[in-house]
Coordinates of C-alpha atoms in Angstrom, one line a residue:
M1 CA 124.7 105.2 96.1
N2 CA 123.9 102.1 98.2
T3 CA 120.1 102.2 98.7
D4 CA 120.4 99.8 101.7
I5 CA 122.2 102.5 103.7
P6 CA 120.0 105.2 105.3
I7 CA 120.1 108.6 103.7
V8 CA 120.8 110.2 107.1
Y9 CA 122.2 108.5 110.2
P10 CA 124.1 109.5 113.4
L11 CA 127.8 108.4 113.4
A12 CA 129.2 106.1 116.0
E13 CA 131.9 108.6 116.7
T14 CA 132.9 112.1 115.6
P15 CA 135.8 111.8 113.1
P16 CA 138.9 113.3 114.7
Q17 CA 140.0 114.9 111.4
A18 CA 136.7 116.9 111.3
A19 CA 136.7 117.8 115.0
A20 CA 140.2 119.2 114.7
S21 CA 139.4 121.2 111.6
A22 CA 137.2 123.9 113.3
A23 CA 138.8 126.8 115.0
L24 CA 137.6 127.3 118.6
L25 CA 135.2 130.2 117.8
A26 CA 132.1 131.5 119.5
P27 CA 129.3 130.9 119.0
P28 CA 129.6 127.2 118.4
G29 CA 128.7 126.4 114.8
L30 CA 128.4 123.5 112.4
L31 CA 131.2 121.9 110.5
T32 CA 130.2 120.3 107.2
C33 CA 132.7 118.1 105.3
T34 CA 131.5 117.1 101.9
R35 CA 132.8 115.1 99.0
A36 CA 131.5 114.3 95.5
L37 CA 130.4 110.8 94.6
E38 CA 129.3 109.4 91.2
G39 CA 127.2 111.7 89.0
M40 CA 125.5 114.4 91.0
Q41 CA 125.5 112.5 94.3
K42 CA 127.3 114.0 97.3
E43 CA 128.1 112.8 100.8
A44 CA 128.5 115.0 103.9
V45 CA 129.4 114.7 107.6
V46 CA 127.8 117.4 109.6
I47 CA 129.2 118.0 113.1
D48 CA 127.7 120.2 115.8
E49 CA 130.6 122.0 117.5
A50 CA 128.6 122.4 120.7
T51 CA 127.6 118.7 121.2
Q52 CA 130.1 117.0 118.9
Q53 CA 127.2 115.0 117.5
A54 CA 128.0 114.0 113.9
W55 CA 125.6 113.0 111.1
R56 CA 126.2 111.4 107.8
V57 CA 124.0 112.9 105.1
L58 CA 123.5 111.9 101.4
C59 CA 122.4 114.1 98.6
D60 CA 121.3 113.6 95.0
E61 CA 119.8 115.7 92.2
G62 CA 116.5 115.3 90.3
P63 CA 116.1 114.9 86.6
W64 CA 116.9 118.6 86.0
L65 CA 120.6 117.7 86.4
N66 CA 120.4 114.1 85.3
G67 CA 120.5 112.9 88.9
T68 CA 119.2 109.6 90.1
D69 CA 116.8 111.2 92.6
L70 CA 117.5 108.7 95.3
A71 CA 118.1 111.3 98.1
P72 CA 117.0 114.9 98.7
F73 CA 118.4 117.7 96.4
P74 CA 120.5 120.5 97.9
L75 CA 117.8 123.1 98.0
G76 CA 115.4 120.6 99.7
Y77 CA 117.8 120.4 102.6
F78 CA 118.3 124.1 102.7
V79 CA 114.7 125.2 102.5
G80 CA 113.6 122.3 104.7
G81 CA 116.2 123.2 107.3
L82 CA 115.2 126.9 107.1
A83 CA 111.6 125.9 107.7
S84 CA 112.6 123.9 110.8
C85 CA 114.8 126.7 112.2
V86 CA 111.9 129.1 111.9
L87 CA 109.5 126.7 113.5
A88 CA 111.9 126.2 116.4
D89 CA 111.9 130.0 116.9
V90 CA 108.1 130.0 116.9
T91 CA 107.9 127.1 119.3
A92 CA 110.2 128.9 121.7
A93 CA 108.1 132.0 121.5
A94 CA 105.0 129.9 122.1
A95 CA 106.5 128.4 125.2
D96 CA 107.3 131.9 126.5
R97 CA 103.7 132.9 126.0
G98 CA 102.2 129.7 127.3
V99 CA 100.7 128.8 123.9
P100 CA 100.4 125.0 123.2
S101 CA 102.8 123.8 120.6
D102 CA 101.2 120.6 119.6
D103 CA 99.7 122.0 116.4
L104 CA 102.3 124.5 115.2
A105 CA 103.0 124.3 111.5
L106 CA 104.5 126.5 108.8
R107 CA 105.1 126.6 105.0
V108 CA 108.2 128.1 103.4
D109 CA 108.3 129.1 99.7
I110 CA 111.5 130.4 98.1
H111 CA 111.7 131.5 94.5
F112 CA 115.2 131.5 92.9
T113 CA 116.4 132.5 89.4
M114 CA 119.3 131.4 87.2
E115 CA 120.3 133.5 84.2
G116 CA 123.3 134.0 81.9
S117 CA 126.0 132.1 80.1
I118 CA 128.5 129.7 81.7
L119 CA 130.9 130.0 78.8
R120 CA 130.9 133.8 79.0
G121 CA 131.1 133.8 82.8
T122 CA 127.8 135.8 83.2
M123 CA 125.6 133.1 84.6
A124 CA 124.4 134.0 88.1
A125 CA 121.9 132.7 90.6
G126 CA 119.4 135.0 92.3
V127 CA 116.6 135.0 94.8
D128 CA 113.2 136.7 94.2
S129 CA 111.4 136.0 97.5
I130 CA 111.4 134.1 100.7
E131 CA 107.9 133.7 102.2
V132 CA 106.8 131.9 105.4
K133 CA 103.1 131.2 106.1
P134 CA 101.4 129.9 109.2
A135 CA 99.6 126.6 108.6
G136 CA 97.4 124.2 110.4
A137 CA 94.6 124.7 112.9
S138 CA 96.6 127.1 115.0
G139 CA 97.4 129.3 112.1
E140 CA 96.1 132.5 113.7
A141 CA 98.1 132.1 116.8
V142 CA 101.2 131.1 114.8
A143 CA 101.0 134.2 112.6
S144 CA 101.5 136.5 115.6
L145 CA 104.3 134.3 117.1
L146 CA 105.9 134.1 113.6
S147 CA 106.1 137.9 113.1
E148 CA 107.4 138.3 116.6
S149 CA 110.1 135.6 116.2
L150 CA 111.4 137.0 112.9
R151 CA 111.7 140.5 114.3
N152 CA 113.2 139.6 117.6
G153 CA 116.1 137.2 117.8
S154 CA 115.7 134.6 115.1
P155 CA 119.2 133.4 114.3
V156 CA 118.4 132.4 110.7
A157 CA 116.4 135.5 110.0
S158 CA 119.2 137.7 111.3
T159 CA 121.7 135.8 109.1
L160 CA 119.5 136.3 106.0
A161 CA 119.0 140.0 106.8
A162 CA 122.8 140.7 107.0
H163 CA 125.3 141.4 104.2
L164 CA 127.5 138.3 104.4
P165 CA 129.7 137.6 101.3
S166 CA 131.2 134.1 101.7
R167 CA 134.8 133.5 102.5
F168 CA 137.0 130.9 100.9
L169 CA 140.3 129.1 101.0
V170 CA 141.3 127.1 97.8
H171 CA 143.6 124.1 97.7
V172 CA 144.6 122.6 94.3
N173 CA 146.4 119.2 94.5
G174 CA 147.4 120.0 98.1
E175 CA 148.7 123.5 97.3
I176 CA 147.0 126.6 98.6
V177 CA 146.1 129.1 95.8
D178 CA 145.7 132.8 96.5
W179 CA 142.0 133.5 96.7
P180 CA 141.1 137.1 95.5
G181 CA 138.3 137.6 98.0
S182 CA 138.0 137.4 101.8
P183 CA 139.8 134.3 103.2
A184 CA 138.1 131.7 105.3
G185 CA 140.2 132.4 108.4
A186 CA 138.2 130.0 110.7
L187 CA 139.4 127.1 108.4
S188 CA 143.0 128.1 108.0
E189 CA 144.1 124.8 109.6
A190 CA 141.4 122.6 108.0
G191 CA 142.8 119.6 106.3
D192 CA 141.6 117.7 103.2
P193 CA 138.6 115.7 104.4
A194 CA 139.1 112.8 101.9
A195 CA 140.1 110.2 104.5
L196 CA 137.3 111.3 106.9
F197 CA 134.7 109.3 104.9
E198 CA 136.4 106.0 105.1
G199 CA 134.8 103.5 107.5
L200 CA 131.9 105.6 108.6
S201 CA 129.4 103.6 110.7
P202 CA 126.1 104.3 112.4
A203 CA 125.9 104.7 116.1
D204 CA 124.9 101.5 117.9
N205 CA 122.0 103.2 119.7
A206 CA 120.6 104.8 116.5
D207 CA 116.8 104.4 116.4
T208 CA 116.0 102.5 113.2
S209 CA 112.2 102.3 113.7
E210 CA 111.7 104.9 111.0
P211 CA 114.0 106.6 108.6
L212 CA 115.1 110.1 109.3
V213 CA 114.8 111.0 105.6
H214 CA 112.8 109.2 102.9
K215 CA 111.2 109.8 99.5
A216 CA 107.5 110.2 99.9
A217 CA 106.4 110.8 96.3
E218 CA 108.0 110.5 92.9
A219 CA 108.1 113.3 90.4
T220 CA 105.1 113.1 88.1
E221 CA 106.8 114.7 85.1
S222 CA 110.2 115.9 83.9
E223 CA 111.5 118.8 81.9
G224 CA 114.8 117.0 81.3
A225 CA 118.3 118.2 82.2
V226 CA 117.4 121.9 82.1
G227 CA 120.2 122.7 84.6
L228 CA 123.0 121.5 82.4
K229 CA 122.4 124.0 79.6
G230 CA 125.2 126.5 79.1
E231 CA 122.7 129.3 78.7
Q232 CA 120.0 129.8 81.4
K233 CA 117.0 132.0 82.0
R234 CA 114.7 130.2 84.4
S235 CA 113.0 130.2 87.7
V236 CA 113.2 127.6 90.5
H237 CA 110.5 127.3 93.2
I238 CA 111.2 125.2 96.4
A239 CA 108.6 124.6 99.0
A240 CA 108.7 123.0 102.5
D241 CA 105.9 122.3 104.9
V242 CA 106.9 121.6 108.6
R243 CA 104.9 120.7 111.6
V244 CA 105.6 119.6 115.2
R245 CA 104.8 115.9 115.7
P246 CA 103.4 114.6 119.0
D247 CA 106.8 113.3 119.9
G248 CA 108.3 116.8 119.5
L249 CA 110.3 116.1 116.3
H250 CA 109.8 118.4 113.3
E251 CA 108.4 116.6 110.2
I252 CA 109.4 118.4 107.0
S253 CA 108.0 117.8 103.6
A254 CA 110.4 119.3 101.0
L255 CA 109.5 119.6 97.3
C256 CA 110.9 121.2 94.1
V257 CA 107.8 122.7 92.6
Q258 CA 109.5 124.2 89.5
P259 CA 111.1 122.2 87.8
T260 CA 108.9 119.3 89.0
G261 CA 110.6 117.1 91.5
S262 CA 110.0 114.3 94.0
R263 CA 108.9 115.0 97.5
F264 CA 111.1 114.1 100.5
V265 CA 110.3 113.9 104.2
L266 CA 112.9 114.8 106.7
L267 CA 112.8 114.5 110.5
A268 CA 114.5 117.3 112.5
S269 CA 115.0 118.1 116.2
G270 CA 113.9 121.4 117.5
N271 CA 117.1 122.1 119.5
R272 CA 120.7 120.8 119.4
D273 CA 120.3 118.9 122.7
D274 CA 117.7 116.6 121.2
M275 CA 119.9 114.2 119.3
R276 CA 117.2 112.0 117.9
A277 CA 117.6 113.8 114.5
P278 CA 119.7 116.5 113.0
T279 CA 118.6 120.1 113.8
G280 CA 117.1 122.3 111.1
A281 CA 120.4 124.2 111.2
A282 CA 122.3 121.0 110.4
Y283 CA 120.1 120.3 107.3
L284 CA 120.4 124.0 106.3
S285 CA 124.2 123.8 106.5
A286 CA 124.3 120.6 104.5
G287 CA 122.1 122.3 101.9
I288 CA 124.6 125.2 101.6
A289 CA 127.5 122.7 101.1
F290 CA 125.6 120.5 98.6
C291 CA 124.4 123.4 96.5
F292 CA 127.9 124.8 96.1
M293 CA 129.3 121.3 95.3
T294 CA 126.6 120.9 92.7
Q295 CA 127.6 124.1 91.0
L296 CA 131.3 123.2 91.0
G297 CA 130.5 119.9 89.3
R298 CA 128.0 121.4 86.9
Y299 CA 130.5 124.1 85.8
A300 CA 133.3 121.5 85.3
Q301 CA 130.9 119.2 83.4
I302 CA 129.7 121.9 81.0
R303 CA 133.2 123.3 80.5
K304 CA 134.7 119.8 80.2
L305 CA 137.4 120.6 82.8
P306 CA 139.9 118.0 84.1
L307 CA 138.5 117.9 87.6
S308 CA 138.9 114.4 89.0
G309 CA 137.8 115.1 92.6
Y310 CA 136.5 117.8 94.8
R311 CA 135.7 118.2 98.5
I312 CA 135.0 121.0 100.9
V313 CA 135.1 121.8 104.6
Q314 CA 132.5 124.4 105.5
R315 CA 131.8 126.3 108.7
T316 CA 128.5 127.9 109.5
A317 CA 127.3 129.6 112.7
F318 CA 123.8 131.1 113.1
C319 CA 123.5 133.8 115.8
A320 CA 121.0 136.6 116.1
D321 CA 123.5 139.1 117.7
A322 CA 126.5 138.5 115.4
P323 CA 125.6 136.8 112.1
S324 CA 128.6 135.0 110.5
P325 CA 129.5 134.5 106.9
V326 CA 129.8 131.0 105.4
E327 CA 133.4 130.0 105.4
T328 CA 134.6 127.2 103.0
A329 CA 137.9 125.5 102.4
V330 CA 137.8 123.9 98.9
F331 CA 140.0 121.0 97.9
L332 CA 140.4 120.3 94.2
D333 CA 142.1 117.4 92.3
S334 CA 142.8 119.0 88.9
E335 CA 145.2 119.1 86.0
D336 CA 144.1 122.5 85.1
T337 CA 145.8 125.9 85.7
H338 CA 145.4 127.7 89.0
E339 CA 143.7 130.5 87.2
S340 CA 141.1 128.1 85.7
N341 CA 140.5 126.5 89.1
L342 CA 140.0 129.9 90.8
K343 CA 137.5 130.8 88.1
M344 CA 135.6 127.5 88.7
V345 CA 135.3 128.3 92.4
Q346 CA 134.2 131.9 91.7
M347 CA 131.6 130.6 89.3
G348 CA 130.5 128.0 91.8
E349 CA 129.8 130.7 94.3
Q350 CA 128.2 133.0 91.7
T351 CA 125.8 130.3 90.5
C352 CA 125.1 128.8 94.0
Y353 CA 121.5 129.7 94.9
V354 CA 122.3 129.6 98.6
H355 CA 125.5 131.6 98.6
T356 CA 123.6 134.2 96.5
T357 CA 120.8 134.2 99.1
L358 CA 123.3 134.9 101.9
R359 CA 125.5 137.4 100.0
E360 CA 122.9 140.2 100.0
P361 CA 120.3 141.1 102.8
Q362 CA 117.1 139.1 102.4
E363 CA 113.8 139.8 104.1
I364 CA 111.5 136.9 105.1
E365 CA 108.0 137.8 104.2
V366 CA 105.1 136.6 106.3
G367 CA 102.3 135.4 104.2
E368 CA 98.7 134.7 104.9
R369 CA 97.7 131.4 106.6
T370 CA 97.7 128.4 104.4
G371 CA 96.1 124.9 104.8
A372 CA 97.4 122.3 107.1
A373 CA 101.1 121.3 106.5
G374 CA 101.3 117.8 105.2
A375 CA 104.1 115.3 105.1

């Protein structure tokens, strides 16, 4: 990963391959095209179907997966994006009530699990709890707005509360392989995004006065590559603090609490019309794609499979009235059998923390007010 290139930046133009990959569905969603780089690094192009704004996003892993820790980890994007989405809902509720939004802040804590054996095919991810707490000086006012927002019309809360098994299409060496589950119909015409990543460049008018994403603090200790063990029984705790800055952008501080990881700061916009930064939904969608990609790579590495390349095209749409499942077209370069490759995709979904979170209904718990959110 070239450390001179920003971790996140707006593209000069929307790649036509990506724009043509999405079916014309309502509501407008997000298209995330992702490829694997060296080690545990991944690269994505996230496109808002409503505005056609495209963002290039880089991802890495911490020491728990022998990553180089140069960019946020997948769950950092997911939990940070979730926090920003909820804050946007609270901000909208505050505007409706005439409550000032200059000190709105929240904290999100999600506890995941990973247990079982990769070799026996029993390893699976789980989610124990999702908790959101008001923060900052306006915590008491935020608590009321938060509960109201989560009950009434929060797109991300409605998505989490629904039963939404993911849908897939699988391509191996350019050939479609029959997927045993529900197909990703919205991506039936999606092409391999490999060429999409060639020649990406930042928009000429991109604001470079401060990075959209940066590492704020290094991990203080390391438990080693615990995520690469073939047998697992462990917990993962991810936290994100988010606040509204004076300029209206959301400042997110995302941290892997267990195992210990570095802290990253992400800037997000509160709505898709503000194109100074990706929306929380864009970061959340990138996190879904990155987490699934990590699980594919981890499975292939542990099983020593002949996987030479892998990419995905993913569509997400967050709507309170009609929550949509995540749809993913998977593109594999592999010398293995179709049966083995299908098993890899199944295990990737089964061990993906985020796909697990979305598969079964999840309730967002509202916790007691915490201290001021910091970033």
